[in-house]
Amino acid sequence: MENGMFTREEIHSQPEAWSAAVEVLRHQHDSIVDLYKAGKRAQVIFTGCGSTYYLSLAAAALFQELTGFPARAFPASELWLYPNSSYPGSGRVLLVAISRSGETTETLYACEAFKDAGRGDLVTLSCYPDKPLAAMGSLNLVLPSGAERSVAQTRAFSTLYLATIALASLWAGREDLFDALEGVIPAGRRVIAYYASLARELGEDMSLDRFYFLGSGPRYGLACELSLKMKEMSLTHSEPFHFLEFRHGPKSMVSSGTLAVGLLSEGNYSHESAVLDDVRGMGGRVLAIGEGGKDVSFDSRLDDAIYNILFLPIGQMLAYERSIAKGLNPDHPNNLDSVVKL
Ligand code: F1P
C-alpha cells in the first residue's frame, strides 16, 4: 500500500462524512434540545485527549460565544486526576466528553469519576457505537461517518467538531445556524479541490523547517489541532499561539524557514493580519486563511461559527503533503497509537 493512502482518503472524504453527520444530528435534534433544557447547571465543560482536547477548546469557546454561558475545556486526565482545580466548587456541570475511539482510558476514567461524584449530566460524542463511551452519557451522539483507519485524526476530528457546532447552535437557540450547517458540505468540497495544489506546493517546500499556527477565540483550539497534525504526520516542530501572543516572545524564532499559518477571523481581521505582516517583515513566510483570506479564501457566505470547520482540511493537507514529501507514512505516525490505553 502506498504511504498515506488512508489519510488521503479520509481528508478528501470529509464533506461526505459531514453530510452523514448532519443527518444524524437532525435526527437527534429534539434529544439535544431537551437535554439542555431539562437540567440546571453552573458551567459546561468539554473534555477529550490530544486532538479531542483541542476540539474541546474550540467547542468551549464557540459555545460560550453563542450562549454567553460559562464554558471551559480540560484534558480528560486533568478532570480525572485534578478534579478540585478543574470543576467549579459548587453547582452542577454539563460535561461533554469527546473521543474518536470511545475507549481512551483517561476519558473513560474522567467520565466514570464525574458520574460517581454525581456532578451533573454527561453527553458523549464518539464515532463507534459499540465502544464504552457511547453507553455512558444521558445523551450519546455517535457519528460513524467520522470513523477512520489512520492514526492521526482528520475526518474524525472535523466530524466530531461539526457535532459540537450543532450542540452550541441548538443550546443557544440558534435554529438558523443549525439549519445552515449543511452549507459546509459544498464549501468543503470547493476548498479541498481548489487549494489541494497550494497545500502540496507548501508541503513539498523543504526550505520550511518550522510552522506556527495562529488562531484566537474559537479558532485557537483549531490552531492547536493543526499544529499537532504537523507534528504527528510530518515529525516537524510546530507550535500554536493566540495571534497577538506571538509577539510576546515566540516571534524571536522567525527565520526564512518559518511558515506562519494564520486562521483569520473577520471581526478582528486587522489586528490578526498585522501579526502576519510582522512575520513577513522578519523574513518569514505566511499562509493567510479565512473567509476572505489573502492566500486561502473560503468565500463561503456562511456564519463564522460554521465556516471555522473549513480551516481544518487546509492544515491537514499541508501536514499530509509534507509527510509524503519527507518519505514518511502519515497513516502510521512515529511512536503513536490510535488509542492510548492505560
Ligand atoms: C485521543 C488521542 C488522539 C491522538 C492519538 C491518540 O483519541 O489522543 O487525539 O491523535 O490518536 O489518541 P480519542 O479519545 O479521540 O479516540
Short mmCIF file of C-alpha atoms and ligand atoms in Angstrom, two decimals:
data_model
loop_
_atom_site.label_atom_id
_atom_site.label_comp_id
_atom_site.label_asym_id
_atom_site.label_seq_id
_atom_site.Cartn_x
_atom_site.Cartn_y
_atom_site.Cartn_z
CA MET A 1 0.00 0.00 0.00
CA GLU A 2 1.23 3.50 -0.80
CA ASN A 3 2.18 5.80 2.06
CA GLY A 4 -0.71 7.80 3.42
CA MET A 5 -3.44 6.06 1.42
CA PHE A 6 -5.89 6.05 4.35
CA THR A 7 -5.08 9.60 5.46
CA ARG A 8 -5.55 10.99 1.96
CA GLU A 9 -8.92 9.28 1.55
CA GLU A 10 -10.04 10.43 4.99
CA ILE A 11 -9.07 14.07 4.36
CA HIS A 12 -10.77 14.18 0.95
CA SER A 13 -13.95 12.42 2.09
CA GLN A 14 -14.69 14.87 4.92
CA PRO A 15 -17.58 16.65 3.13
CA GLU A 16 -19.32 13.28 2.70
CA ALA A 17 -18.69 12.46 6.37
CA TRP A 18 -20.13 15.87 7.33
CA SER A 19 -23.22 15.21 5.22
CA ALA A 20 -23.92 11.94 7.04
CA ALA A 21 -23.25 13.65 10.39
CA VAL A 22 -25.80 16.38 9.63
CA GLU A 23 -28.42 13.65 9.12
CA VAL A 24 -27.58 12.05 12.50
CA LEU A 25 -27.73 15.44 14.21
CA ARG A 26 -31.08 16.28 12.61
CA HIS A 27 -32.48 13.01 13.99
CA GLN A 28 -31.10 13.87 17.42
CA HIS A 29 -32.32 17.49 17.32
CA ASP A 30 -35.05 17.15 19.97
CA SER A 31 -32.92 14.99 22.29
CA ILE A 32 -30.12 17.59 22.13
CA VAL A 33 -32.50 20.48 22.88
CA ASP A 34 -34.47 18.64 25.59
CA LEU A 35 -31.36 17.54 27.50
CA TYR A 36 -30.09 21.11 27.76
CA LYS A 37 -33.49 22.49 28.77
CA ALA A 38 -34.04 19.78 31.40
CA GLY A 39 -31.07 20.49 33.66
CA LYS A 40 -29.78 23.43 35.69
CA ARG A 41 -26.01 23.93 35.80
CA ALA A 42 -23.28 26.36 36.78
CA GLN A 43 -20.94 25.53 33.91
CA VAL A 44 -20.46 23.47 30.75
CA ILE A 45 -17.18 21.59 30.41
CA PHE A 46 -15.83 19.95 27.24
CA THR A 47 -13.15 17.27 27.51
CA GLY A 48 -11.05 14.86 25.47
CA CYS A 49 -7.40 13.88 24.94
CA GLY A 50 -4.90 15.10 22.35
CA SER A 51 -6.86 16.09 19.27
CA THR A 52 -10.16 15.80 21.09
CA TYR A 53 -8.88 18.06 23.88
CA TYR A 54 -8.04 20.67 21.24
CA LEU A 55 -11.51 20.10 19.81
CA SER A 56 -12.86 20.76 23.31
CA LEU A 57 -11.01 24.10 23.44
CA ALA A 58 -12.64 25.16 20.17
CA ALA A 59 -16.07 23.89 21.24
CA ALA A 60 -15.99 25.62 24.65
CA ALA A 61 -15.06 28.96 23.10
CA LEU A 62 -17.79 28.73 20.45
CA PHE A 63 -20.43 27.54 22.96
CA GLN A 64 -19.70 30.46 25.31
CA GLU A 65 -19.57 32.93 22.41
CA LEU A 66 -23.03 31.82 21.19
CA THR A 67 -24.75 31.32 24.54
CA GLY A 68 -22.97 33.75 26.91
CA PHE A 69 -22.93 30.82 29.38
CA PRO A 70 -19.63 29.87 31.10
CA ALA A 71 -17.79 27.02 29.41
CA ARG A 72 -14.29 25.57 29.81
CA ALA A 73 -12.20 22.79 28.31
CA PHE A 74 -9.86 20.41 30.12
CA PRO A 75 -7.78 17.39 29.12
CA ALA A 76 -9.61 14.32 30.46
CA SER A 77 -6.55 13.48 32.58
CA GLU A 78 -6.97 16.80 34.44
CA LEU A 79 -10.61 16.07 35.26
CA TRP A 80 -9.66 12.58 36.42
CA LEU A 81 -6.55 13.41 38.45
CA TYR A 82 -7.10 17.06 39.44
CA PRO A 83 -10.88 17.47 39.87
CA ASN A 84 -10.54 20.16 42.55
CA SER A 85 -8.61 22.51 40.28
CA SER A 86 -10.89 21.71 37.34
CA TYR A 87 -14.55 21.55 38.41
CA PRO A 88 -16.27 24.57 39.96
CA GLY A 89 -16.52 24.43 43.77
CA SER A 90 -20.33 24.35 43.67
CA GLY A 91 -23.13 23.87 41.16
CA ARG A 92 -23.81 21.16 38.64
CA VAL A 93 -21.84 20.71 35.46
CA LEU A 94 -22.88 19.60 31.99
CA LEU A 95 -19.88 17.55 30.83
CA VAL A 96 -19.40 16.92 27.08
CA ALA A 97 -16.87 14.12 26.57
CA ILE A 98 -15.43 13.74 23.06
CA SER A 99 -13.48 10.75 21.77
CA ARG A 100 -12.99 9.30 18.29
CA SER A 101 -12.36 5.79 19.61
CA GLY A 102 -14.75 5.93 22.56
CA GLU A 103 -12.23 3.92 24.57
CA THR A 104 -9.36 6.25 25.58
CA THR A 105 -8.73 5.27 29.21
CA GLU A 106 -8.35 8.80 30.60
CA THR A 107 -11.62 9.89 29.03
CA LEU A 108 -13.46 6.85 30.41
CA TYR A 109 -11.96 7.36 33.88
CA ALA A 110 -12.89 11.06 33.87
CA CYS A 111 -16.49 10.23 32.91
CA GLU A 112 -16.78 7.43 35.49
CA ALA A 113 -15.45 9.70 38.28
CA PHE A 114 -17.79 12.51 37.12
CA LYS A 115 -20.81 10.21 37.35
CA ASP A 116 -19.71 8.58 40.64
CA ALA A 117 -19.38 12.04 42.19
CA GLY A 118 -22.87 12.99 40.96
CA ARG A 119 -21.51 16.19 39.43
CA GLY A 120 -24.15 16.57 36.75
CA ASP A 121 -25.17 15.37 33.29
CA LEU A 122 -22.88 13.70 30.73
CA VAL A 123 -23.12 13.98 26.94
CA THR A 124 -20.76 11.86 24.85
CA LEU A 125 -19.59 12.33 21.25
CA SER A 126 -17.76 9.45 19.54
CA CYS A 127 -17.52 7.51 16.27
CA TYR A 128 -18.05 3.88 17.31
CA PRO A 129 -21.43 2.71 18.76
CA ASP A 130 -20.01 -0.45 20.34
CA LYS A 131 -17.28 1.21 22.42
CA PRO A 132 -17.67 2.05 26.16
CA LEU A 133 -18.07 5.84 25.92
CA ALA A 134 -21.13 5.50 23.67
CA ALA A 135 -23.06 3.94 26.58
CA MET A 136 -22.03 6.29 29.41
CA GLY A 137 -23.97 9.50 28.77
CA SER A 138 -27.50 10.74 29.38
CA LEU A 139 -27.17 11.54 25.65
CA ASN A 140 -24.69 9.69 23.42
CA LEU A 141 -24.13 11.13 19.94
CA VAL A 142 -22.39 8.60 17.69
CA LEU A 143 -21.05 9.74 14.29
CA PRO A 144 -19.84 6.64 12.45
CA SER A 145 -19.02 8.63 9.30
CA GLY A 146 -16.06 10.05 11.27
CA ALA A 147 -14.56 6.60 11.82
CA GLU A 148 -11.10 6.27 10.29
CA ARG A 149 -8.22 3.84 9.90
CA SER A 150 -5.24 6.17 10.06
CA VAL A 151 -3.85 7.11 13.47
CA ALA A 152 -3.73 10.90 13.16
CA GLN A 153 -7.29 12.23 13.36
CA THR A 154 -8.60 14.20 10.37
CA ARG A 155 -12.12 13.17 9.27
CA ALA A 156 -12.98 12.10 12.84
CA PHE A 157 -11.90 15.47 14.23
CA SER A 158 -13.85 17.60 11.78
CA THR A 159 -16.97 15.41 12.02
CA LEU A 160 -16.97 15.49 15.83
CA TYR A 161 -16.25 19.25 15.64
CA LEU A 162 -19.29 19.69 13.39
CA ALA A 163 -21.36 17.96 16.10
CA THR A 164 -20.13 20.46 18.70
CA ILE A 165 -21.14 23.34 16.40
CA ALA A 166 -24.60 21.75 16.27
CA LEU A 167 -24.70 21.44 20.09
CA ALA A 168 -23.63 25.06 20.58
CA SER A 169 -26.14 26.30 17.99
CA LEU A 170 -29.10 24.37 19.43
CA TRP A 171 -28.20 25.12 23.04
CA ALA A 172 -28.01 28.82 22.08
CA GLY A 173 -31.46 28.59 20.49
CA ARG A 174 -29.88 29.38 17.11
CA GLU A 175 -32.00 27.11 14.88
CA ASP A 176 -30.86 29.29 11.96
CA LEU A 177 -27.24 28.18 12.46
CA PHE A 178 -28.28 24.55 12.88
CA ASP A 179 -30.27 24.71 9.64
CA ALA A 180 -27.30 26.34 7.84
CA LEU A 181 -24.82 23.59 8.86
CA GLU A 182 -25.28 21.70 5.59
CA GLY A 183 -23.66 24.65 3.78
CA VAL A 184 -20.23 23.38 4.87
CA ILE A 185 -20.60 20.37 2.57
CA PRO A 186 -20.35 22.14 -0.82
CA ALA A 187 -17.99 24.73 0.69
CA GLY A 188 -15.72 21.95 1.94
CA ARG A 189 -15.66 20.25 -1.44
CA ARG A 190 -14.73 23.55 -3.10
CA VAL A 191 -11.98 24.43 -0.62
CA ILE A 192 -10.39 20.96 -0.75
CA ALA A 193 -10.44 20.82 -4.55
CA TYR A 194 -9.24 24.38 -5.08
CA TYR A 195 -6.42 24.51 -2.51
CA ALA A 196 -5.02 20.96 -2.70
CA SER A 197 -2.28 22.16 -5.09
CA LEU A 198 -1.24 25.05 -2.82
CA ALA A 199 -1.04 22.63 0.12
CA ARG A 200 1.17 20.33 -1.95
CA GLU A 201 3.43 23.19 -3.09
CA LEU A 202 3.99 24.33 0.51
CA GLY A 203 4.16 20.77 1.85
CA GLU A 204 6.93 19.93 -0.60
CA ASP A 205 8.93 23.07 0.17
CA MET A 206 11.76 21.71 2.30
CA SER A 207 13.21 25.20 2.80
CA LEU A 208 10.50 25.48 5.50
CA ASP A 209 11.60 23.97 8.82
CA ARG A 210 9.19 25.31 11.42
CA PHE A 211 5.49 26.07 11.42
CA TYR A 212 3.43 28.32 13.67
CA PHE A 213 -0.35 28.07 13.68
CA LEU A 214 -2.04 31.25 14.88
CA GLY A 215 -5.69 31.39 15.91
CA SER A 216 -7.78 33.20 18.50
CA GLY A 217 -11.21 32.80 20.14
CA PRO A 218 -12.99 29.71 18.72
CA ARG A 219 -10.07 29.23 16.31
CA TYR A 220 -7.32 28.74 18.91
CA GLY A 221 -8.29 25.10 19.51
CA LEU A 222 -8.21 24.55 15.74
CA ALA A 223 -4.72 26.09 15.58
CA CYS A 224 -3.63 23.63 18.31
CA GLU A 225 -5.06 20.71 16.34
CA LEU A 226 -3.39 21.71 13.06
CA SER A 227 -0.08 22.12 14.89
CA LEU A 228 -0.50 18.60 16.27
CA LYS A 229 -1.23 17.28 12.74
CA MET A 230 2.04 18.80 11.51
CA LYS A 231 3.91 17.08 14.37
CA GLU A 232 2.13 13.71 14.11
CA MET A 233 2.18 13.36 10.33
CA SER A 234 5.46 15.04 9.32
CA LEU A 235 7.59 14.94 12.51
CA THR A 236 8.12 18.72 12.19
CA HIS A 237 8.47 21.14 15.09
CA SER A 238 5.35 23.30 15.17
CA GLU A 239 3.56 25.39 17.77
CA PRO A 240 0.17 27.07 18.14
CA PHE A 241 -0.37 30.55 19.57
CA HIS A 242 -3.16 33.01 20.07
CA PHE A 243 -2.48 35.60 17.34
CA LEU A 244 -1.22 38.57 19.36
CA GLU A 245 0.58 36.33 21.84
CA PHE A 246 3.05 35.53 19.07
CA ARG A 247 4.63 38.98 19.52
CA HIS A 248 5.33 38.33 23.21
CA GLY A 249 8.46 36.27 22.69
CA PRO A 250 7.82 33.42 20.22
CA LYS A 251 8.33 35.74 17.21
CA SER A 252 12.03 35.75 18.10
CA MET A 253 12.13 32.32 16.41
CA VAL A 254 11.03 33.64 12.99
CA SER A 255 13.50 32.93 10.17
CA SER A 256 13.35 32.44 6.38
CA GLY A 257 12.41 28.82 7.12
CA THR A 258 9.31 29.82 9.06
CA LEU A 259 5.73 29.48 7.86
CA ALA A 260 3.11 31.23 9.98
CA VAL A 261 -0.35 29.80 9.21
CA GLY A 262 -2.96 32.37 10.22
CA LEU A 263 -6.55 31.25 10.97
CA LEU A 264 -8.04 34.70 10.45
CA SER A 265 -11.33 35.97 11.83
CA GLU A 266 -13.43 38.64 10.11
CA GLY A 267 -14.17 40.58 13.29
CA ASN A 268 -10.53 41.07 14.31
CA TYR A 269 -9.00 40.74 10.85
CA SER A 270 -6.89 43.92 11.05
CA HIS A 271 -5.30 43.06 14.42
CA GLU A 272 -4.63 39.46 13.35
CA SER A 273 -3.33 40.17 9.86
CA ALA A 274 -0.95 42.78 11.38
CA VAL A 275 0.81 39.90 13.18
CA LEU A 276 1.21 38.12 9.83
CA ASP A 277 2.66 41.35 8.40
CA ASP A 278 5.19 41.33 11.24
CA VAL A 279 6.22 37.78 10.29
CA ARG A 280 6.73 38.83 6.67
CA GLY A 281 8.74 41.85 7.88
CA MET A 282 11.06 39.49 9.78
CA GLY A 283 11.69 37.42 6.66
CA GLY A 284 9.23 34.66 7.49
CA ARG A 285 6.56 33.20 5.15
CA VAL A 286 2.81 33.42 5.72
CA LEU A 287 -0.30 31.43 4.79
CA ALA A 288 -3.30 33.68 5.46
CA ILE A 289 -6.51 31.61 5.63
CA GLY A 290 -10.03 32.89 6.20
CA GLU A 291 -13.41 33.77 4.71
CA GLY A 292 -11.58 36.43 2.71
CA GLY A 293 -8.02 35.25 3.37
CA LYS A 294 -5.22 36.57 1.13
CA ASP A 295 -3.87 33.07 0.39
CA VAL A 296 -6.86 30.82 1.10
CA SER A 297 -10.30 32.38 0.81
CA PHE A 298 -13.35 30.29 1.74
CA ASP A 299 -15.84 32.75 0.24
CA SER A 300 -18.48 30.52 1.86
CA ARG A 301 -21.07 33.19 2.72
CA LEU A 302 -21.62 31.20 5.94
CA ASP A 303 -21.58 32.41 9.54
CA ASP A 304 -18.09 32.12 11.03
CA ALA A 305 -19.48 29.76 13.71
CA ILE A 306 -19.97 27.34 10.81
CA TYR A 307 -17.17 28.14 8.34
CA ASN A 308 -14.49 27.68 11.03
CA ILE A 309 -14.53 23.97 10.08
CA LEU A 310 -13.04 24.90 6.70
CA PHE A 311 -9.66 25.78 8.28
CA LEU A 312 -9.17 22.08 9.03
CA PRO A 313 -8.77 20.48 5.56
CA ILE A 314 -6.17 23.09 4.52
CA GLY A 315 -3.95 22.43 7.53
CA GLN A 316 -4.48 18.68 7.27
CA MET A 317 -3.45 18.64 3.59
CA LEU A 318 -0.36 20.75 4.40
CA ALA A 319 0.75 18.24 7.05
CA TYR A 320 -0.10 15.27 4.80
CA GLU A 321 1.88 16.65 1.82
CA ARG A 322 4.93 17.44 3.98
CA SER A 323 4.81 13.92 5.43
CA ILE A 324 4.72 12.32 1.96
CA ALA A 325 7.45 14.69 0.69
CA LYS A 326 9.65 13.54 3.60
CA GLY A 327 9.04 9.90 2.66
CA LEU A 328 7.02 9.24 5.82
CA ASN A 329 3.72 7.40 6.20
CA PRO A 330 1.04 9.61 7.80
CA ASP A 331 -1.19 6.55 8.23
CA HIS A 332 1.19 5.31 10.93
CA PRO A 333 2.94 8.25 12.65
CA ASN A 334 6.16 7.62 14.54
CA ASN A 335 5.72 6.34 18.15
CA LEU A 336 1.93 6.81 18.02
CA ASP A 337 -1.05 4.51 18.54
CA SER A 338 -4.58 5.36 17.54
CA VAL A 339 -5.82 4.90 21.12
CA VAL A 340 -3.94 5.44 24.40
CA LYS A 341 -4.92 2.72 26.89
CA LEU A 342 -3.51 2.74 30.42
C1 F1P B 1 -7.33 10.63 21.55
C2 F1P B 1 -5.88 10.58 21.01
C3 F1P B 1 -5.79 11.26 19.67
C4 F1P B 1 -4.35 11.23 19.16
C5 F1P B 1 -3.84 9.82 19.09
C6 F1P B 1 -4.03 9.11 20.42
O1 F1P B 1 -8.08 9.66 20.92
O2 F1P B 1 -5.07 11.29 21.91
O3 F1P B 1 -6.21 12.59 19.80
O4 F1P B 1 -4.31 11.83 17.87
O5 F1P B 1 -4.55 9.16 18.08
O6 F1P B 1 -5.42 9.25 20.89
P1 F1P B 1 -9.67 9.62 21.09
O7 F1P B 1 -10.02 9.60 22.56
O8 F1P B 1 -10.22 10.85 20.42
O9 F1P B 1 -10.06 8.34 20.40
#
